[in-house]
XYZ file of C-alpha atoms in Angstrom:
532
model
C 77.825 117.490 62.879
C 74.697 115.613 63.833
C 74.487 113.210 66.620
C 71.562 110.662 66.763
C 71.624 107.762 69.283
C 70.728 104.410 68.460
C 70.311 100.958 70.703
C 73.404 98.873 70.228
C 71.533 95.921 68.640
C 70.950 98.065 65.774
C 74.572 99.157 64.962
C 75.942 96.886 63.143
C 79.393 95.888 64.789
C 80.940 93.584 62.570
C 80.336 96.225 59.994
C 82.346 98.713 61.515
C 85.118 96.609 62.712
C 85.443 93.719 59.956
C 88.850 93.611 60.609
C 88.152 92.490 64.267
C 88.870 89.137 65.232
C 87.702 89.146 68.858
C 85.278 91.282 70.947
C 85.435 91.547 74.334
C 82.905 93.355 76.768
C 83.532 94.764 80.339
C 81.091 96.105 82.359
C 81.697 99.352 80.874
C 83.315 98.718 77.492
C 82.934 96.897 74.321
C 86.367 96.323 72.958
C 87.233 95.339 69.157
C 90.510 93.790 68.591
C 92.337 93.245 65.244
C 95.827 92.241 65.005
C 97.294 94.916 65.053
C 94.505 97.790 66.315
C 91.806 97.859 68.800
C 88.633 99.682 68.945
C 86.799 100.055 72.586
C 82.891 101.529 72.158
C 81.746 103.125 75.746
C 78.343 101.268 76.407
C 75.466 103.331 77.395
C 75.489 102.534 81.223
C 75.039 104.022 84.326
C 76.616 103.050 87.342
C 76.445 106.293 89.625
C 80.205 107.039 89.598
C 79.884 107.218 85.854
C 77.044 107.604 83.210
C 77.550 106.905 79.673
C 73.984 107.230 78.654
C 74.111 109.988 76.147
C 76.695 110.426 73.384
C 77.879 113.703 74.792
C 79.087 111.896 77.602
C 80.801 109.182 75.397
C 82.641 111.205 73.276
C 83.743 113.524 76.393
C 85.158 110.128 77.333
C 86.873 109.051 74.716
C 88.418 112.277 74.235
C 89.670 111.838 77.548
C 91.037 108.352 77.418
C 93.017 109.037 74.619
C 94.608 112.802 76.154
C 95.306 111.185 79.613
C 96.620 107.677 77.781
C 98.546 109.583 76.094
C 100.791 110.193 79.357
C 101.879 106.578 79.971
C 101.381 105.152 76.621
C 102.148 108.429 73.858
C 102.554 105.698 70.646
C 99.576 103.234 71.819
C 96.773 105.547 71.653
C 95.892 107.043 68.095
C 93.048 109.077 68.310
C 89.162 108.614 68.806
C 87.014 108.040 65.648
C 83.045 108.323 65.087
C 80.357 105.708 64.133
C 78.838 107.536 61.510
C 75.973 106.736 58.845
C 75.373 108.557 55.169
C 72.150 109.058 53.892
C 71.998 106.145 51.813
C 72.487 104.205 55.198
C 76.052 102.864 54.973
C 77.831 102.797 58.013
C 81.539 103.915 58.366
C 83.914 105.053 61.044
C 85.669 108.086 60.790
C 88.137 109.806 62.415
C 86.349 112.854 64.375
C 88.807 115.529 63.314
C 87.577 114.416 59.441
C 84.405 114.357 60.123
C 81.877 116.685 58.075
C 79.396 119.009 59.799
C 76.517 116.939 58.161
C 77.477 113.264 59.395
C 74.919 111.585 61.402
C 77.182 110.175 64.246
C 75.952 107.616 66.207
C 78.472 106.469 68.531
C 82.351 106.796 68.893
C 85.060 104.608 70.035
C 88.541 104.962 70.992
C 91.177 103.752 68.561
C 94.971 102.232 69.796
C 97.685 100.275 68.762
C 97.544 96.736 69.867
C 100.124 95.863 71.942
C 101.408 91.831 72.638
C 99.354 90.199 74.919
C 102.513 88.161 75.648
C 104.157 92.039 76.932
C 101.499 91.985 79.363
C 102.339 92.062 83.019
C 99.693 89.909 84.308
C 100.440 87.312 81.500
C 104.472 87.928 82.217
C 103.336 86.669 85.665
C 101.301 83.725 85.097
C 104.074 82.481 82.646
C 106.446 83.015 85.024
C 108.589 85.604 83.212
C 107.849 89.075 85.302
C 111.120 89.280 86.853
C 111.986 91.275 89.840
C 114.205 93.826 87.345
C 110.712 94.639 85.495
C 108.883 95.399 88.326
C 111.647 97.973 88.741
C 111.117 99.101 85.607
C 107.346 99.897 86.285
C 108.749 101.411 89.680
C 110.708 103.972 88.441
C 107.936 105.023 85.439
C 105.543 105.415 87.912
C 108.010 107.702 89.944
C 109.275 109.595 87.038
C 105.140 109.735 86.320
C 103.395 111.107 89.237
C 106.738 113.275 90.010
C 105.605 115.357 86.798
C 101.922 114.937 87.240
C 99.356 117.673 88.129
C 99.053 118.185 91.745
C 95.827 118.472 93.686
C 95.056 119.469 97.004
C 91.839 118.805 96.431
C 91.502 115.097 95.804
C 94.330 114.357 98.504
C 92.178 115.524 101.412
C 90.845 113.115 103.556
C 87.666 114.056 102.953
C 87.608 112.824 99.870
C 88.959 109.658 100.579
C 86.226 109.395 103.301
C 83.994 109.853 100.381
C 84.791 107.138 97.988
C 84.935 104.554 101.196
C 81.312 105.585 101.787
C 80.473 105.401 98.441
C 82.622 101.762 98.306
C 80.519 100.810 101.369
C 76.894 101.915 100.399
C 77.411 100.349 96.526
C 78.036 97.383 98.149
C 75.642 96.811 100.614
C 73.417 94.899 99.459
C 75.875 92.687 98.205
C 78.773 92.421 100.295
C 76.541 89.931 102.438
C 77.038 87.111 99.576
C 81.127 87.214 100.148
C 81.032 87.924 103.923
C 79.580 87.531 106.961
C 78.164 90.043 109.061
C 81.265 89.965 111.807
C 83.626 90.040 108.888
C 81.916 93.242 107.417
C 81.657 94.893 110.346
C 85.589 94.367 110.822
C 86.793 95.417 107.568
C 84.314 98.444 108.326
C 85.903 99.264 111.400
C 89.297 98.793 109.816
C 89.160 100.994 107.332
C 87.217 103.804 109.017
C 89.620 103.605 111.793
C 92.844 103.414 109.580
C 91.432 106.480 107.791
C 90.679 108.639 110.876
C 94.188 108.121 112.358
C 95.459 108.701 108.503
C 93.633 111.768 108.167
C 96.625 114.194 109.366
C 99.380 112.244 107.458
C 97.189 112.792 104.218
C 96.329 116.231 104.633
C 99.982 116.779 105.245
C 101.162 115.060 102.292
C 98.219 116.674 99.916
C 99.815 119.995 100.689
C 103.486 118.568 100.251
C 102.612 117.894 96.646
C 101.724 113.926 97.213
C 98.545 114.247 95.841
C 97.906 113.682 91.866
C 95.869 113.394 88.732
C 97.451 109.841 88.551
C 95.953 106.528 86.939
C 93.067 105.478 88.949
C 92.894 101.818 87.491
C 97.126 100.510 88.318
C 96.510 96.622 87.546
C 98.703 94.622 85.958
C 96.424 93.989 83.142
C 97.121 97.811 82.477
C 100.681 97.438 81.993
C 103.106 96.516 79.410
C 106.515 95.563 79.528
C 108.634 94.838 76.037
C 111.480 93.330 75.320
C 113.389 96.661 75.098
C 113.027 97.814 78.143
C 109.625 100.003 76.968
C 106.831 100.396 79.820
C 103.392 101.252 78.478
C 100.283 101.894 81.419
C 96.946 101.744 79.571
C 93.110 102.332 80.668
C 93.375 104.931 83.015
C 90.510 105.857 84.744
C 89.039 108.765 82.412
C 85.075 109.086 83.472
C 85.648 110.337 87.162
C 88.310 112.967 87.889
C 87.795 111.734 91.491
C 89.090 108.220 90.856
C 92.267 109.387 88.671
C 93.500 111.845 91.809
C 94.348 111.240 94.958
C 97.606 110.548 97.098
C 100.201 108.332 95.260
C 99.643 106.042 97.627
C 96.314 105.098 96.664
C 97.615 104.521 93.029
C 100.700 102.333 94.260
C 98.771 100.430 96.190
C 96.623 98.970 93.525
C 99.136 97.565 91.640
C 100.674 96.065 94.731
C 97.100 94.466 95.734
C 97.326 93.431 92.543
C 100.506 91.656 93.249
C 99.208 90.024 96.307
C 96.195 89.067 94.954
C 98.233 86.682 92.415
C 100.355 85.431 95.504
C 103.255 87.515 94.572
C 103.739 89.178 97.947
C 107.607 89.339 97.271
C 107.132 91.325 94.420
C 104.316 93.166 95.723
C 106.705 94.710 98.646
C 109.742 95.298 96.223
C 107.463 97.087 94.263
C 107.078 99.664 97.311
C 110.544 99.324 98.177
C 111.780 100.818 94.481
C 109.208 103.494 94.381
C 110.132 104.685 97.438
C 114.183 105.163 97.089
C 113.626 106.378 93.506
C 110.978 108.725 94.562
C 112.235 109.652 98.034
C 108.746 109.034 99.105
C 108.600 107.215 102.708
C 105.122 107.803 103.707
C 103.310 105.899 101.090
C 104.522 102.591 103.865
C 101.811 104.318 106.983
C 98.970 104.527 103.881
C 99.914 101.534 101.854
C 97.908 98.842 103.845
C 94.706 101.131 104.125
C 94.576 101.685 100.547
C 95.109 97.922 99.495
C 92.249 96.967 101.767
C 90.073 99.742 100.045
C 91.419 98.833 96.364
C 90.668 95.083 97.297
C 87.289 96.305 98.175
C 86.991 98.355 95.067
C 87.873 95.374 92.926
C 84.982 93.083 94.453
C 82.842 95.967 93.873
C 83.565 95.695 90.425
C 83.390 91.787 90.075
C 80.003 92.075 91.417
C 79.108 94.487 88.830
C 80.007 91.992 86.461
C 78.431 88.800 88.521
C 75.325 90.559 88.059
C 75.346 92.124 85.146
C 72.458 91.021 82.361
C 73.426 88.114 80.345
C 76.145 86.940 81.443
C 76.181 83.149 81.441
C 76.487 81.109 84.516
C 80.339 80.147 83.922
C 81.236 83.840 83.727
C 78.964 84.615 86.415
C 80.779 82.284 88.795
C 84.282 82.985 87.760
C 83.099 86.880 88.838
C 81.779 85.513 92.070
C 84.614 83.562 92.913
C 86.790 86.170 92.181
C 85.228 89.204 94.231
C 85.254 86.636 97.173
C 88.883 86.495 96.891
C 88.928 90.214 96.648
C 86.862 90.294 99.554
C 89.143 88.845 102.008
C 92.123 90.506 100.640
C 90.389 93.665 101.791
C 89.612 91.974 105.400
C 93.451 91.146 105.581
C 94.599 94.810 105.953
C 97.855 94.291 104.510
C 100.955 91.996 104.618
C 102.923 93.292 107.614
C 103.594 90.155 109.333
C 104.838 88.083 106.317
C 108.349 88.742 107.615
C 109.217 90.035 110.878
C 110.212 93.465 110.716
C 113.714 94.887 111.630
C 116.823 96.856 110.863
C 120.171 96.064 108.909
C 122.559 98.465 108.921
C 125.775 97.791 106.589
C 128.715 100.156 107.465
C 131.966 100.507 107.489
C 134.521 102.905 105.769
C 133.715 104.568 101.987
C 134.447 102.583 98.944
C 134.594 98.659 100.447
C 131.267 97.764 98.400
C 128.453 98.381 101.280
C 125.356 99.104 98.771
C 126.409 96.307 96.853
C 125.705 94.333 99.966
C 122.819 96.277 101.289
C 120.770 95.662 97.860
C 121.320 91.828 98.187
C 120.244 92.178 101.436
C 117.162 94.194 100.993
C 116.256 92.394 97.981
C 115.529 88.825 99.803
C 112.800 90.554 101.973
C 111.551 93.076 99.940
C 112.857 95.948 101.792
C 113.667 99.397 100.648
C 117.862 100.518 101.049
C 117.719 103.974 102.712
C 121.886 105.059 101.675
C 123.403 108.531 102.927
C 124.569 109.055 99.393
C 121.306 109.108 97.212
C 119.665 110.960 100.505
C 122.266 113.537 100.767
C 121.923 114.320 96.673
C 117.568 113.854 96.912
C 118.111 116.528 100.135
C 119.964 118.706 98.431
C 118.013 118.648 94.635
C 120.345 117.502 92.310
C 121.285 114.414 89.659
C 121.264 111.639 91.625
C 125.427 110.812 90.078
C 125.979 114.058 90.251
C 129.530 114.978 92.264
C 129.209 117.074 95.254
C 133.015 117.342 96.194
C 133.381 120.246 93.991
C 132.025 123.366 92.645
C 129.087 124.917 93.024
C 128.676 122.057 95.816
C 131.249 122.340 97.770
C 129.372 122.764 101.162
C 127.238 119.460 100.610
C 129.408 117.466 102.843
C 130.249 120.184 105.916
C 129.175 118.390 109.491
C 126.066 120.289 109.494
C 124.716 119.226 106.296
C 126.040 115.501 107.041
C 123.829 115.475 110.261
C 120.460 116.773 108.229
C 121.231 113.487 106.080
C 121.470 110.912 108.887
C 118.714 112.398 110.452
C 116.586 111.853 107.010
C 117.954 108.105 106.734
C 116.883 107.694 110.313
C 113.361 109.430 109.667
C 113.025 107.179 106.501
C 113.591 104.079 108.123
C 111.346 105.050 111.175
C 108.410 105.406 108.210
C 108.910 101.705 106.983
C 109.175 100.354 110.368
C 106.064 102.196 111.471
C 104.128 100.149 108.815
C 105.437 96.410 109.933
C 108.333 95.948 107.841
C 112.017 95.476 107.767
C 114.317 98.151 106.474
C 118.274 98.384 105.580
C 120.454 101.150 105.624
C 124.012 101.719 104.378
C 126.213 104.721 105.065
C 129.322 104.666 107.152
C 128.067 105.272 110.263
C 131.796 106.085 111.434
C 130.570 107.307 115.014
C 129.201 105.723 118.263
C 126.835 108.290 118.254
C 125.512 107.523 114.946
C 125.329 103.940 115.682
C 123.347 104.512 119.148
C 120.692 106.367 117.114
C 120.363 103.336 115.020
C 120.024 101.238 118.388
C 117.494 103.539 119.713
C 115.044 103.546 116.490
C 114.982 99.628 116.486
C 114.549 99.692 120.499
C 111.846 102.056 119.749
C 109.803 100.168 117.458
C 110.633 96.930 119.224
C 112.796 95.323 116.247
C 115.904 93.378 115.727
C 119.048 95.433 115.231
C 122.048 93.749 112.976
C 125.286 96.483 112.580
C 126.842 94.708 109.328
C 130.490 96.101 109.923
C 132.684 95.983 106.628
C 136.248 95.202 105.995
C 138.145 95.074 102.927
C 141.876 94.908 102.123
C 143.382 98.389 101.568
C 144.713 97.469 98.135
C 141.180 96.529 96.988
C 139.725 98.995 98.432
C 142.023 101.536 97.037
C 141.179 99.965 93.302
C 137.825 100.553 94.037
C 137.764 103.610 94.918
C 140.137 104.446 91.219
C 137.478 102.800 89.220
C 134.926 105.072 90.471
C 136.489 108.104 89.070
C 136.419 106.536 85.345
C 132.732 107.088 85.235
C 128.964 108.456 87.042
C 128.546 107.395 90.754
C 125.983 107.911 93.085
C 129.182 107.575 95.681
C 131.356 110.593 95.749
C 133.777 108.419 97.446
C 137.217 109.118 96.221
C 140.968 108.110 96.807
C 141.835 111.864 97.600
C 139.205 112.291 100.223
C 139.884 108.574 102.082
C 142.946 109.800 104.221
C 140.932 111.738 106.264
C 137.715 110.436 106.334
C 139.439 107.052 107.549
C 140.949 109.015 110.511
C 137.974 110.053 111.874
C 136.340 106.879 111.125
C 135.502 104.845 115.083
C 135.241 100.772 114.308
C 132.008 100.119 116.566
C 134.040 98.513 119.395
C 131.045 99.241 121.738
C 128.450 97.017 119.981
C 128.197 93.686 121.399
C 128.409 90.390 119.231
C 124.490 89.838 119.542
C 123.881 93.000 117.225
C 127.243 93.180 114.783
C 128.631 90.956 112.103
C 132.107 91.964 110.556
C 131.905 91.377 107.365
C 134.987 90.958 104.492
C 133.782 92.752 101.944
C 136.298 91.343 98.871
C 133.725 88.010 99.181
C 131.131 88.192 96.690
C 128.161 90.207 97.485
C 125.367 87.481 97.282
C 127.647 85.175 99.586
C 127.982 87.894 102.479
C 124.066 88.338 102.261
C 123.530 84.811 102.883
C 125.577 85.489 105.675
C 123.581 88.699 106.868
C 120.418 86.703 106.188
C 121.815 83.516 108.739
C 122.738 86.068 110.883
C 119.353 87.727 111.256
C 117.467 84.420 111.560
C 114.479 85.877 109.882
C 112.820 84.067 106.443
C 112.984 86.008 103.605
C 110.194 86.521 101.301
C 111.808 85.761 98.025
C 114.951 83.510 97.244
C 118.110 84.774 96.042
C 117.217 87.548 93.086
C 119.964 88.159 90.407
């Protein structure tokens, strides 16, 4: 195979791609879209964290895009083909595993399905119809993603993080001064460099845990595509800089949630965090969320600059960019939305089977918060199916005292992580001891929060239908009518809670009526209205 490079002018696009009906450029790209394929041509650039200007490094690219698109999107990306021209001088594209060892190729280009526009997320959102259930959906993906990804050490260490702020910092600085002024850079400077050295442990830590991996690099909404049935597909990861793709999950996370924010959807930016985190058992990312917004934010002016001053772009375009890296600019400055609500702890308890996660996720859900519940802990702790049943064999320790203290202890832990970033958590468990309460007490006293002890009551024939109904299919409870005897005698109502910091609660009302009265109770504004 011969490779010959030639200036884009001369290669003729509509040639190629007559089936095309739109072409769109990016800084980087040139994209090609028919109905029902696309067609994206690297341009010969070089930006210093990537350089496209030979074909060698093209092709390396595509290949890559299309093996790491591959993870999130298997059926969207079908291969990469050449730009090729005969002797005669016809032009054609070819697929590269086709191609013959004489062909004069001249460029390549990645080749997908086209997906809806109307199944993407950002246009979901602007049309009002990304619901709080999809971004769910993309939750537990990107769990389910980065818990099988590769893991590297490597690109989790702070010193690499340190690297690409630098590098943020010194591509920017002869620009930045157009967005902000010079007491405004030298805060978000300080911000971030000061975030990152008291970080520096917690990543380090979490890099050896496994936290750190060859992820997306790129997590916009733009990127991601939600059908009708249920089908999430995440598109244009970052392929060109190993360095961008990996890093703590965090990092990735945090992107899309900027993203979030930046459209004013601050409600769905923090459920976002709030479902990643119970389906992935993964706490931390709340202490690194905010620093890694600020620096995505900054990464995404970065980037709109690029385009503000790239050659020929029109004025229109150019001011759209400008306006739109200011915006970025400040989200950066803002260092995160802790404040939006005041932080602070529900707790909904009571005896097994009366319906408390029922409440708990109505709760949680009008703030955003994430549910931290003894069950799922207890199975994440101990490494199994998250409905699997612990009461019997080969589990049957799973609920001794000792093991039972190792899970409150974890809820407790979990919950101090969210608080220690701002924001309001809720827990559910039966919390059946003083002792267990007071520990609860203490972590809100600690971190200077309101307290609310939701205490739950239910008739005992209710209950006791309840608890049958469970055993006729999965449960994440392993609540059962053989096991309530004795559990209810050691159960201690929390007589030694005053009114200011418990609300008894009858549990046969319906679930979104008792949150309303949780929410009264608490006296603290939600960030979304009632979700269904």
């Amino acid at each position: 195979m011969a490779t010959k490079m030639a200036p884009s002018e001369a290669i003729p696009w509509t040639h190629l791609f007559p089936e095309a009906t739109e072409q769109v450029e990016t800084h980087i790209s040139r994209v090609f879209l028919a109905p029902s394929e696309v067609f994206k041509v690297k341009k010969s650039v070089d930006y210093g964290f990537l350089d496209f200007r030979t074909l060698e490094a093209r092709q390396r690219a595509c290949r890559a895009e299309v093996e790491l698109g591959r993870r999130l999107a298997p059926d969207a990306y079908l291969g990469v083909v050449a730009l090729v021209r005969d002797a005669g001088g016809a032009w054609r594209r070819v697929p590269v595993e086709a191609l013959e060892d004489d062909a004069e190729v001249v460029d390549v280009a990645v080749h997908m399905r086209r997906l809806p526009d109307d199944d993407r997320a950002d246009v979901r959102l602007a049309q009002g119809r990304l619901s709080p259930s999809d971004v769910d959906r993309v939750a537990g993906v990107l769990a389910a993603f980065f818990g099988r990804a590769r893991r590297t050490v490597v690109y989790g260490d702070p010193r690499f993080v340190r690297y690409n702020v630098d590098e943020n910092f010194r591509q920017t600085e002869r620009t930045i001064g157009d967005f902000l002024s010079p007491e405004d850079v030298a805060r978000l400077r300080r911000y971030q460099y000061g975030r990152l050295m008291e970080l520096s442990p917690l990543l380090a830590e979490r890099a050896r845990c496994g936290r750190a991996v060859e992820g997306h690099g790129d997590l916009r909404l733009e990127h991601v595509y939600l059908d009708e049935g249920g089908t999430v597909r995440i598109l244009d990861c970052i392929e060109f800089n190993e360095r961008f793709r990996c890093g703590d999950v965090a990092s990735d996370l945090a992107f899309l949630s900027m993203d979030l924010t930046y459209r004013g959807r601050y409600d769905l930016a923090e459920r976002l965090l709030a479902r990643y985190a119970e389906a992935s058992a993964d706490f931390g990312i709340y202490r690194l969320v905010d620093f890694f917004e600020s620096y995505r934010a900054h990464v995404r002016a970065k980037v709109e600059t690029f385009v503000r001053d790239a050659p020929g772009v029109d004025a229109r375009r150019r001011q759209q960019a400008a306006e739109r890296a200011r915006r970025y600019y400040l989200l950066a400055c803002s260092a995160g939305r802790a404040g939006l609500t005041a932080p602070f702890v529900v707790a909904v308890t009571g005896p097994m089977g009366i319906g408390k996660t029922t409440v708990a996720r109505a709760v949680a859900d009008r703030y955003g918060a994430p549910v931290i519940g003894t069950d799922p802990t207890r199975k994440q702790l101990l490494g199994v199916d998250p409905t699997a049943p612990l009461l019997d064999a080969p589990h049957e320790g799973a609920y001794d005292p000792l093991v039972t203290d190792v899970v409150y202890d974890e809820v407790l832990a979990r919950a101090d992580e969210v608080l220690a970033s701002g924001r309001p958590v809720v827990v559910d468990g039966t919390f059946g001891s003083a002792g267990r309460r007071d520990a609860l007490v203490r972590l809100a006293a600690r971190h200077g929060v309101r307290m609310l002890l939701v205490f739950g009551r239910l008739d005992p024939d209710e209950r006791a239908r309840r608890l049958r109904r469970r055993t006729e299919g999965p449960s994440v409870s392993d609540g059962r009518p053989a096991i309530a005897p004795a559990l209810d005698a050691a159960f201690e109502p929390p007589d030694e809670l005053p009114a200011d910091v418990r609300l008894d609660v009858d549990m046969a009302r319906d679930p979104a009526d008792n949150a309303e009265r949780i929410v009264a109770a608490l006296g603290i504004r939600p960030l979304a209205p009632e979700v269904p």
